[in-house]
PDB file of N, CA, C and O in Angstrom:
ATOM      1  N   MET A  12    -106.691 -15.664 -28.358  1.00 54.00           N
ATOM      2  CA  MET A  12    -106.018 -14.411 -28.654  1.00 54.00           C
ATOM      3  C   MET A  12    -106.949 -13.268 -28.252  1.00 54.00           C
ATOM      4  O   MET A  12    -108.133 -13.269 -28.548  1.00 54.00           O
ATOM      5  N   SER A  13    -106.393 -12.304 -27.603  1.00 72.00           N
ATOM      6  CA  SER A  13    -107.155 -11.158 -27.116  1.00 72.00           C
ATOM      7  C   SER A  13    -107.402 -10.147 -28.237  1.00 72.00           C
ATOM      8  O   SER A  13    -106.566  -9.932 -29.100  1.00 72.00           O
ATOM      9  N   SER A  14    -108.552  -9.503 -28.175  1.00 88.00           N
ATOM     10  CA  SER A  14    -108.858  -8.456 -29.156  1.00 88.00           C
ATOM     11  C   SER A  14    -108.414  -7.089 -28.648  1.00 88.00           C
ATOM     12  O   SER A  14    -108.553  -6.095 -29.358  1.00 88.00           O
ATOM     13  N   TYR A  15    -107.871  -7.041 -27.428  1.00 94.00           N
ATOM     14  CA  TYR A  15    -107.459  -5.766 -26.847  1.00 94.00           C
ATOM     15  C   TYR A  15    -106.475  -5.000 -27.730  1.00 94.00           C
ATOM     16  O   TYR A  15    -106.678  -3.799 -27.956  1.00 94.00           O
ATOM     17  N   PRO A  16    -105.404  -5.627 -28.257  1.00 96.00           N
ATOM     18  CA  PRO A  16    -104.489  -4.872 -29.128  1.00 96.00           C
ATOM     19  C   PRO A  16    -105.198  -4.266 -30.335  1.00 96.00           C
ATOM     20  O   PRO A  16    -104.920  -3.134 -30.730  1.00 96.00           O
ATOM     21  N   ILE A  17    -106.136  -5.009 -30.895  1.00 96.00           N
ATOM     22  CA  ILE A  17    -106.861  -4.510 -32.068  1.00 96.00           C
ATOM     23  C   ILE A  17    -107.725  -3.314 -31.687  1.00 96.00           C
ATOM     24  O   ILE A  17    -107.812  -2.333 -32.431  1.00 96.00           O
ATOM     25  N   GLU A  18    -108.349  -3.374 -30.518  1.00 97.00           N
ATOM     26  CA  GLU A  18    -109.160  -2.256 -30.042  1.00 97.00           C
ATOM     27  C   GLU A  18    -108.309  -1.012 -29.809  1.00 97.00           C
ATOM     28  O   GLU A  18    -108.709   0.101 -30.159  1.00 97.00           O
ATOM     29  N   VAL A  19    -107.126  -1.204 -29.222  1.00 97.00           N
ATOM     30  CA  VAL A  19    -106.218  -0.072 -28.979  1.00 97.00           C
ATOM     31  C   VAL A  19    -105.771   0.534 -30.298  1.00 97.00           C
ATOM     32  O   VAL A  19    -105.769   1.753 -30.464  1.00 97.00           O
ATOM     33  N   ILE A  20    -105.397  -0.301 -31.248  1.00 97.00           N
ATOM     34  CA  ILE A  20    -104.971   0.184 -32.567  1.00 97.00           C
ATOM     35  C   ILE A  20    -106.095   0.985 -33.217  1.00 97.00           C
ATOM     36  O   ILE A  20    -105.878   2.090 -33.727  1.00 97.00           O
ATOM     37  N   ASN A  21    -107.295   0.441 -33.188  1.00 96.00           N
ATOM     38  CA  ASN A  21    -108.440   1.121 -33.793  1.00 96.00           C
ATOM     39  C   ASN A  21    -108.682   2.488 -33.149  1.00 96.00           C
ATOM     40  O   ASN A  21    -108.847   3.494 -33.852  1.00 96.00           O
ATOM     41  N   GLN A  22    -108.706   2.541 -31.839  1.00 96.00           N
ATOM     42  CA  GLN A  22    -108.935   3.813 -31.144  1.00 96.00           C
ATOM     43  C   GLN A  22    -107.783   4.790 -31.391  1.00 96.00           C
ATOM     44  O   GLN A  22    -108.009   5.988 -31.575  1.00 96.00           O
ATOM     45  N   ALA A  23    -106.563   4.279 -31.402  1.00 96.00           N
ATOM     46  CA  ALA A  23    -105.394   5.144 -31.608  1.00 96.00           C
ATOM     47  C   ALA A  23    -105.404   5.765 -32.996  1.00 96.00           C
ATOM     48  O   ALA A  23    -105.029   6.936 -33.165  1.00 96.00           O
ATOM     49  N   LEU A  24    -105.846   5.018 -33.989  1.00 95.00           N
ATOM     50  CA  LEU A  24    -105.876   5.545 -35.351  1.00 95.00           C
ATOM     51  C   LEU A  24    -106.960   6.602 -35.538  1.00 95.00           C
ATOM     52  O   LEU A  24    -106.943   7.327 -36.532  1.00 95.00           O
ATOM     53  N   HIS A  25    -107.867   6.703 -34.603  1.00 93.00           N
ATOM     54  CA  HIS A  25    -108.898   7.737 -34.631  1.00 93.00           C
ATOM     55  C   HIS A  25    -108.578   8.881 -33.674  1.00 93.00           C
ATOM     56  O   HIS A  25    -109.404   9.772 -33.466  1.00 93.00           O
ATOM     57  N   ALA A  26    -107.392   8.867 -33.085  1.00 88.00           N
ATOM     58  CA  ALA A  26    -107.006   9.868 -32.084  1.00 88.00           C
ATOM     59  C   ALA A  26    -106.732  11.224 -32.728  1.00 88.00           C
ATOM     60  O   ALA A  26    -106.364  11.318 -33.894  1.00 88.00           O
ATOM     61  N   HIS A  27    -106.916  12.240 -31.936  1.00 86.00           N
ATOM     62  CA  HIS A  27    -106.590  13.602 -32.323  1.00 86.00           C
ATOM     63  C   HIS A  27    -105.433  14.063 -31.439  1.00 86.00           C
ATOM     64  O   HIS A  27    -105.095  13.419 -30.455  1.00 86.00           O
ATOM     65  N   ASP A  28    -104.835  15.186 -31.777  1.00 84.00           N
ATOM     66  CA  ASP A  28    -103.643  15.667 -31.084  1.00 84.00           C
ATOM     67  C   ASP A  28    -103.694  15.557 -29.560  1.00 84.00           C
ATOM     68  O   ASP A  28    -102.753  15.062 -28.967  1.00 84.00           O
ATOM     69  N   PRO A  29    -104.753  16.015 -28.895  1.00 87.00           N
ATOM     70  CA  PRO A  29    -104.753  15.952 -27.430  1.00 87.00           C
ATOM     71  C   PRO A  29    -104.715  14.529 -26.878  1.00 87.00           C
ATOM     72  O   PRO A  29    -104.281  14.312 -25.754  1.00 87.00           O
ATOM     73  N   ASP A  30    -105.151  13.553 -27.665  1.00 90.00           N
ATOM     74  CA  ASP A  30    -105.219  12.171 -27.198  1.00 90.00           C
ATOM     75  C   ASP A  30    -103.999  11.333 -27.566  1.00 90.00           C
ATOM     76  O   ASP A  30    -103.884  10.196 -27.125  1.00 90.00           O
ATOM     77  N   CYS A  31    -103.109  11.868 -28.353  1.00 92.00           N
ATOM     78  CA  CYS A  31    -101.974  11.087 -28.863  1.00 92.00           C
ATOM     79  C   CYS A  31    -101.109  10.506 -27.754  1.00 92.00           C
ATOM     80  O   CYS A  31    -100.709   9.342 -27.822  1.00 92.00           O
ATOM     81  N   LYS A  32    -100.807  11.300 -26.760  1.00 93.00           N
ATOM     82  CA  LYS A  32     -99.934  10.828 -25.686  1.00 93.00           C
ATOM     83  C   LYS A  32    -100.556   9.625 -24.980  1.00 93.00           C
ATOM     84  O   LYS A  32     -99.875   8.641 -24.709  1.00 93.00           O
ATOM     85  N   TYR A  33    -101.851   9.707 -24.705  1.00 95.00           N
ATOM     86  CA  TYR A  33    -102.561   8.598 -24.049  1.00 95.00           C
ATOM     87  C   TYR A  33    -102.443   7.319 -24.868  1.00 95.00           C
ATOM     88  O   TYR A  33    -102.086   6.258 -24.349  1.00 95.00           O
ATOM     89  N   TRP A  34    -102.769   7.397 -26.163  1.00 96.00           N
ATOM     90  CA  TRP A  34    -102.752   6.203 -27.000  1.00 96.00           C
ATOM     91  C   TRP A  34    -101.340   5.716 -27.275  1.00 96.00           C
ATOM     92  O   TRP A  34    -101.098   4.512 -27.397  1.00 96.00           O
ATOM     93  N   LEU A  35    -100.386   6.638 -27.358  1.00 96.00           N
ATOM     94  CA  LEU A  35     -98.995   6.231 -27.554  1.00 96.00           C
ATOM     95  C   LEU A  35     -98.500   5.419 -26.358  1.00 96.00           C
ATOM     96  O   LEU A  35     -97.795   4.421 -26.526  1.00 96.00           O
ATOM     97  N   GLU A  36     -98.889   5.810 -25.161  1.00 96.00           N
ATOM     98  CA  GLU A  36     -98.521   5.039 -23.972  1.00 96.00           C
ATOM     99  C   GLU A  36     -99.115   3.643 -24.021  1.00 96.00           C
ATOM    100  O   GLU A  36     -98.458   2.661 -23.673  1.00 96.00           O
ATOM    101  N   ARG A  37    -100.360   3.525 -24.457  1.00 97.00           N
ATOM    102  CA  ARG A  37    -101.016   2.213 -24.554  1.00 97.00           C
ATOM    103  C   ARG A  37    -100.329   1.343 -25.603  1.00 97.00           C
ATOM    104  O   ARG A  37    -100.101   0.156 -25.378  1.00 97.00           O
ATOM    105  N   VAL A  38    -100.009   1.941 -26.747  1.00 97.00           N
ATOM    106  CA  VAL A  38     -99.341   1.192 -27.815  1.00 97.00           C
ATOM    107  C   VAL A  38     -97.966   0.727 -27.350  1.00 97.00           C
ATOM    108  O   VAL A  38     -97.581  -0.434 -27.562  1.00 97.00           O
ATOM    109  N   ASN A  39     -97.203   1.591 -26.707  1.00 97.00           N
ATOM    110  CA  ASN A  39     -95.874   1.207 -26.213  1.00 97.00           C
ATOM    111  C   ASN A  39     -95.967   0.097 -25.174  1.00 97.00           C
ATOM    112  O   ASN A  39     -95.132  -0.809 -25.148  1.00 97.00           O
ATOM    113  N   ALA A  40     -96.984   0.138 -24.314  1.00 97.00           N
ATOM    114  CA  ALA A  40     -97.167  -0.924 -23.325  1.00 97.00           C
ATOM    115  C   ALA A  40     -97.443  -2.259 -24.020  1.00 97.00           C
ATOM    116  O   ALA A  40     -96.918  -3.298 -23.610  1.00 97.00           O
ATOM    117  N   LEU A  41     -98.243  -2.234 -25.067  1.00 97.00           N
ATOM    118  CA  LEU A  41     -98.513  -3.460 -25.814  1.00 97.00           C
ATOM    119  C   LEU A  41     -97.266  -3.972 -26.523  1.00 97.00           C
ATOM    120  O   LEU A  41     -97.042  -5.179 -26.618  1.00 97.00           O
ATOM    121  N   LEU A  42     -96.436  -3.062 -27.014  1.00 97.00           N
ATOM    122  CA  LEU A  42     -95.186  -3.472 -27.662  1.00 97.00           C
ATOM    123  C   LEU A  42     -94.227  -4.106 -26.664  1.00 97.00           C
ATOM    124  O   LEU A  42     -93.417  -4.958 -27.031  1.00 97.00           O
ATOM    125  N   ASP A  43     -94.312  -3.701 -25.403  1.00 97.00           N
ATOM    126  CA  ASP A  43     -93.450  -4.280 -24.366  1.00 97.00           C
ATOM    127  C   ASP A  43     -93.869  -5.686 -23.966  1.00 97.00           C
ATOM    128  O   ASP A  43     -93.090  -6.413 -23.357  1.00 97.00           O
ATOM    129  N   ASP A  44     -95.084  -6.073 -24.298  1.00 96.00           N
ATOM    130  CA  ASP A  44     -95.622  -7.375 -23.908  1.00 96.00           C
ATOM    131  C   ASP A  44     -95.404  -8.389 -25.027  1.00 96.00           C
ATOM    132  O   ASP A  44     -95.981  -8.267 -26.106  1.00 96.00           O
ATOM    133  N   PRO A  45     -94.578  -9.418 -24.792  1.00 95.00           N
ATOM    134  CA  PRO A  45     -94.301 -10.420 -25.821  1.00 95.00           C
ATOM    135  C   PRO A  45     -95.549 -11.160 -26.305  1.00 95.00           C
ATOM    136  O   PRO A  45     -95.559 -11.715 -27.401  1.00 95.00           O
ATOM    137  N   ALA A  46     -96.601 -11.158 -25.526  1.00 95.00           N
ATOM    138  CA  ALA A  46     -97.833 -11.846 -25.925  1.00 95.00           C
ATOM    139  C   ALA A  46     -98.480 -11.188 -27.142  1.00 95.00           C
ATOM    140  O   ALA A  46     -99.334 -11.793 -27.784  1.00 95.00           O
ATOM    141  N   ASN A  47     -98.072  -9.975 -27.462  1.00 95.00           N
ATOM    142  CA  ASN A  47     -98.660  -9.248 -28.586  1.00 95.00           C
ATOM    143  C   ASN A  47     -97.803  -9.307 -29.840  1.00 95.00           C
ATOM    144  O   ASN A  47     -97.963  -8.486 -30.738  1.00 95.00           O
ATOM    145  N   CYS A  48     -96.935 -10.304 -29.932  1.00 94.00           N
ATOM    146  CA  CYS A  48     -96.008 -10.366 -31.066  1.00 94.00           C
ATOM    147  C   CYS A  48     -96.733 -10.501 -32.405  1.00 94.00           C
ATOM    148  O   CYS A  48     -96.226 -10.034 -33.421  1.00 94.00           O
ATOM    149  N   LEU A  49     -97.910 -11.082 -32.415  1.00 95.00           N
ATOM    150  CA  LEU A  49     -98.644 -11.215 -33.681  1.00 95.00           C
ATOM    151  C   LEU A  49     -99.148  -9.866 -34.186  1.00 95.00           C
ATOM    152  O   LEU A  49     -99.445  -9.716 -35.371  1.00 95.00           O
ATOM    153  N   HIS A  50     -99.217  -8.898 -33.289  1.00 96.00           N
ATOM    154  CA  HIS A  50     -99.703  -7.566 -33.651  1.00 96.00           C
ATOM    155  C   HIS A  50     -98.568  -6.539 -33.732  1.00 96.00           C
ATOM    156  O   HIS A  50     -98.820  -5.358 -33.905  1.00 96.00           O
ATOM    157  N   ARG A  51     -97.331  -7.006 -33.597  1.00 97.00           N
ATOM    158  CA  ARG A  51     -96.181  -6.095 -33.504  1.00 97.00           C
ATOM    159  C   ARG A  51     -96.117  -5.111 -34.671  1.00 97.00           C
ATOM    160  O   ARG A  51     -95.961  -3.918 -34.488  1.00 97.00           O
ATOM    161  N   LYS A  52     -96.231  -5.595 -35.885  1.00 97.00           N
ATOM    162  CA  LYS A  52     -96.098  -4.735 -37.066  1.00 97.00           C
ATOM    163  C   LYS A  52     -97.180  -3.646 -37.062  1.00 97.00           C
ATOM    164  O   LYS A  52     -96.894  -2.475 -37.298  1.00 97.00           O
ATOM    165  N   ALA A  53     -98.415  -4.026 -36.772  1.00 97.00           N
ATOM    166  CA  ALA A  53     -99.510  -3.058 -36.728  1.00 97.00           C
ATOM    167  C   ALA A  53     -99.305  -2.060 -35.591  1.00 97.00           C
ATOM    168  O   ALA A  53     -99.563  -0.862 -35.748  1.00 97.00           O
ATOM    169  N   LEU A  54     -98.816  -2.532 -34.456  1.00 98.00           N
ATOM    170  CA  LEU A  54     -98.554  -1.640 -33.323  1.00 98.00           C
ATOM    171  C   LEU A  54     -97.434  -0.655 -33.651  1.00 98.00           C
ATOM    172  O   LEU A  54     -97.498   0.519 -33.293  1.00 98.00           O
ATOM    173  N   GLU A  55     -96.398  -1.140 -34.334  1.00 98.00           N
ATOM    174  CA  GLU A  55     -95.296  -0.264 -34.711  1.00 98.00           C
ATOM    175  C   GLU A  55     -95.757   0.820 -35.679  1.00 98.00           C
ATOM    176  O   GLU A  55     -95.384   1.983 -35.554  1.00 98.00           O
ATOM    177  N   HIS A  56     -96.584   0.454 -36.633  1.00 97.00           N
ATOM    178  CA  HIS A  56     -97.106   1.441 -37.586  1.00 97.00           C
ATOM    179  C   HIS A  56     -98.037   2.431 -36.889  1.00 97.00           C
ATOM    180  O   HIS A  56     -98.030   3.624 -37.208  1.00 97.00           O
ATOM    181  N   THR A  57     -98.806   1.933 -35.944  1.00 97.00           N
ATOM    182  CA  THR A  57     -99.697   2.817 -35.183  1.00 97.00           C
ATOM    183  C   THR A  57     -98.873   3.800 -34.357  1.00 97.00           C
ATOM    184  O   THR A  57     -99.198   4.992 -34.295  1.00 97.00           O
ATOM    185  N   ARG A  58     -97.793   3.306 -33.746  1.00 97.00           N
ATOM    186  CA  ARG A  58     -96.906   4.183 -32.976  1.00 97.00           C
ATOM    187  C   ARG A  58     -96.322   5.270 -33.872  1.00 97.00           C
ATOM    188  O   ARG A  58     -96.313   6.455 -33.512  1.00 97.00           O
ATOM    189  N   GLU A  59     -95.871   4.891 -35.065  1.00 96.00           N
ATOM    190  CA  GLU A  59     -95.313   5.867 -36.009  1.00 96.00           C
ATOM    191  C   GLU A  59     -96.357   6.910 -36.392  1.00 96.00           C
ATOM    192  O   GLU A  59     -96.049   8.095 -36.484  1.00 96.00           O
ATOM    193  N   TYR A  60     -97.586   6.474 -36.617  1.00 95.00           N
ATOM    194  CA  TYR A  60     -98.673   7.390 -36.955  1.00 95.00           C
ATOM    195  C   TYR A  60     -98.910   8.394 -35.821  1.00 95.00           C
ATOM    196  O   TYR A  60     -99.011   9.598 -36.051  1.00 95.00           O
ATOM    197  N   LEU A  61     -98.983   7.890 -34.597  1.00 95.00           N
ATOM    198  CA  LEU A  61     -99.218   8.772 -33.453  1.00 95.00           C
ATOM    199  C   LEU A  61     -98.082   9.772 -33.273  1.00 95.00           C
ATOM    200  O   LEU A  61     -98.316  10.940 -32.962  1.00 95.00           O
ATOM    201  N   GLU A  62     -96.865   9.311 -33.463  1.00 93.00           N
ATOM    202  CA  GLU A  62     -95.715  10.217 -33.357  1.00 93.00           C
ATOM    203  C   GLU A  62     -95.764  11.271 -34.447  1.00 93.00           C
ATOM    204  O   GLU A  62     -95.443  12.431 -34.212  1.00 93.00           O
ATOM    205  N   ASP A  63     -96.176  10.864 -35.631  1.00 93.00           N
ATOM    206  CA  ASP A  63     -96.247  11.792 -36.758  1.00 93.00           C
ATOM    207  C   ASP A  63     -97.292  12.876 -36.516  1.00 93.00           C
ATOM    208  O   ASP A  63     -97.018  14.061 -36.705  1.00 93.00           O
ATOM    209  N   ILE A  64     -98.489  12.506 -36.088  1.00 89.00           N
ATOM    210  CA  ILE A  64     -99.529  13.517 -35.900  1.00 89.00           C
ATOM    211  C   ILE A  64     -99.303  14.371 -34.658  1.00 89.00           C
ATOM    212  O   ILE A  64     -99.850  15.461 -34.553  1.00 89.00           O
ATOM    213  N   SER A  65     -98.468  13.880 -33.741  1.00 86.00           N
ATOM    214  CA  SER A  65     -98.175  14.679 -32.557  1.00 86.00           C
ATOM    215  C   SER A  65     -96.920  15.528 -32.758  1.00 86.00           C
ATOM    216  O   SER A  65     -96.458  16.179 -31.836  1.00 86.00           O
ATOM    217  N   GLY A  66     -96.360  15.499 -33.940  1.00 81.00           N
ATOM    218  CA  GLY A  66     -95.180  16.298 -34.235  1.00 81.00           C
ATOM    219  C   GLY A  66     -93.891  15.671 -33.749  1.00 81.00           C
ATOM    220  O   GLY A  66     -92.876  16.338 -33.634  1.00 81.00           O
ATOM    221  N   GLY A  67     -93.919  14.383 -33.432  1.00 64.00           N
ATOM    222  CA  GLY A  67     -92.715  13.692 -33.007  1.00 64.00           C
ATOM    223  C   GLY A  67     -92.297  13.982 -31.585  1.00 64.00           C
ATOM    224  O   GLY A  67     -91.282  13.501 -31.141  1.00 64.00           O
ATOM    225  N   GLU A  68     -93.101  14.743 -30.850  1.00 53.00           N
ATOM    226  CA  GLU A  68     -92.719  15.081 -29.480  1.00 53.00           C
ATOM    227  C   GLU A  68     -92.773  13.884 -28.549  1.00 53.00           C
ATOM    228  O   GLU A  68     -92.157  13.869 -27.501  1.00 53.00           O
ATOM    229  N   ASN A  69     -93.497  12.839 -28.947  1.00 45.00           N
ATOM    230  CA  ASN A  69     -93.603  11.633 -28.137  1.00 45.00           C
ATOM    231  C   ASN A  69     -92.851  10.497 -28.807  1.00 45.00           C
ATOM    232  O   ASN A  69     -93.410   9.447 -29.078  1.00 45.00           O
ATOM    233  N   ALA A  70     -91.592  10.689 -29.067  1.00 51.00           N
ATOM    234  CA  ALA A  70     -90.796   9.697 -29.798  1.00 51.00           C
ATOM    235  C   ALA A  70     -90.780   8.356 -29.070  1.00 51.00           C
ATOM    236  O   ALA A  70     -90.874   8.285 -27.851  1.00 51.00           O
ATOM    237  N   ALA A  71     -90.670   7.302 -29.854  1.00 50.00           N
ATOM    238  CA  ALA A  71     -90.641   5.950 -29.290  1.00 50.00           C
ATOM    239  C   ALA A  71     -89.431   5.792 -28.391  1.00 50.00           C
ATOM    240  O   ALA A  71     -88.358   6.308 -28.670  1.00 50.00           O
ATOM    241  N   ARG A  72     -89.640   5.041 -27.329  1.00 52.00           N
ATOM    242  CA  ARG A  72     -88.568   4.827 -26.380  1.00 52.00           C
ATOM    243  C   ARG A  72     -88.147   3.366 -26.397  1.00 52.00           C
ATOM    244  O   ARG A  72     -88.824   2.514 -25.857  1.00 52.00           O
ATOM    245  N   GLY A  73     -87.038   3.084 -27.075  1.00 50.00           N
ATOM    246  CA  GLY A  73     -86.464   1.750 -27.041  1.00 50.00           C
ATOM    247  C   GLY A  73     -87.238   0.680 -27.771  1.00 50.00           C
ATOM    248  O   GLY A  73     -87.155  -0.475 -27.408  1.00 50.00           O
ATOM    249  N   HIS A  74     -88.000   1.040 -28.785  1.00 54.00           N
ATOM    250  CA  HIS A  74     -88.752   0.048 -29.534  1.00 54.00           C
ATOM    251  C   HIS A  74     -88.299   0.045 -30.984  1.00 54.00           C
ATOM    252  O   HIS A  74     -88.873   0.717 -31.828  1.00 54.00           O
ATOM    253  N   PRO A  75     -87.236  -0.696 -31.291  1.00 55.00           N
ATOM    254  CA  PRO A  75     -86.820  -0.781 -32.685  1.00 55.00           C
ATOM    255  C   PRO A  75     -87.839  -1.543 -33.514  1.00 55.00           C
ATOM    256  O   PRO A  75     -88.518  -2.426 -33.015  1.00 55.00           O
ATOM    257  N   VAL A  76     -87.943  -1.189 -34.764  1.00 55.00           N
ATOM    258  CA  VAL A  76     -88.846  -1.889 -35.674  1.00 55.00           C
ATOM    259  C   VAL A  76     -88.278  -3.278 -35.925  1.00 55.00           C
ATOM    260  O   VAL A  76     -87.091  -3.446 -36.146  1.00 55.00           O
ATOM    261  N   SER A  77     -89.141  -4.281 -35.847  1.00 58.00           N
ATOM    262  CA  SER A  77     -88.668  -5.652 -36.067  1.00 58.00           C
ATOM    263  C   SER A  77     -89.698  -6.419 -36.871  1.00 58.00           C
ATOM    264  O   SER A  77     -90.867  -6.096 -36.888  1.00 58.00           O
ATOM    265  N   ASP A  78     -89.226  -7.492 -37.512  1.00 55.00           N
ATOM    266  CA  ASP A  78     -90.100  -8.338 -38.312  1.00 55.00           C
ATOM    267  C   ASP A  78     -90.343  -9.691 -37.671  1.00 55.00           C
ATOM    268  O   ASP A  78     -91.097 -10.492 -38.178  1.00 55.00           O
ATOM    269  N   ASP A  79     -89.689  -9.947 -36.553  1.00 54.00           N
ATOM    270  CA  ASP A  79     -89.777 -11.272 -35.968  1.00 54.00           C
ATOM    271  C   ASP A  79     -90.787 -11.320 -34.820  1.00 54.00           C
ATOM    272  O   ASP A  79     -91.130 -10.328 -34.224  1.00 54.00           O
ATOM    273  N   CYS A  80     -91.219 -12.511 -34.537  1.00 57.00           N
ATOM    274  CA  CYS A  80     -92.142 -12.764 -33.439  1.00 57.00           C
ATOM    275  C   CYS A  80     -91.441 -13.746 -32.505  1.00 57.00           C
ATOM    276  O   CYS A  80     -91.377 -14.927 -32.782  1.00 57.00           O
ATOM    277  N   GLN A  81     -90.902 -13.219 -31.433  1.00 50.00           N
ATOM    278  CA  GLN A  81     -90.104 -14.078 -30.540  1.00 50.00           C
ATOM    279  C   GLN A  81     -90.911 -14.560 -29.378  1.00 50.00           C
ATOM    280  O   GLN A  81     -91.632 -13.924 -28.759  1.00 50.00           O
TER     281      GLN A  81
END
């Protein structure tokens, strides 16, 4: 299992307003990859956090919240 998703989550949670768009793109890319299903819940929460601190201007695109790992 790769530690890359965990590293992205960690860096994203330390992001400030100017960096939100960058980290949101990384989080969304990880959500698009089925290999990261074990990290889905953490990635979804990280995405919500980034959207919240950026004022919602970078809303999620096509990533519904889910509990399953397919």
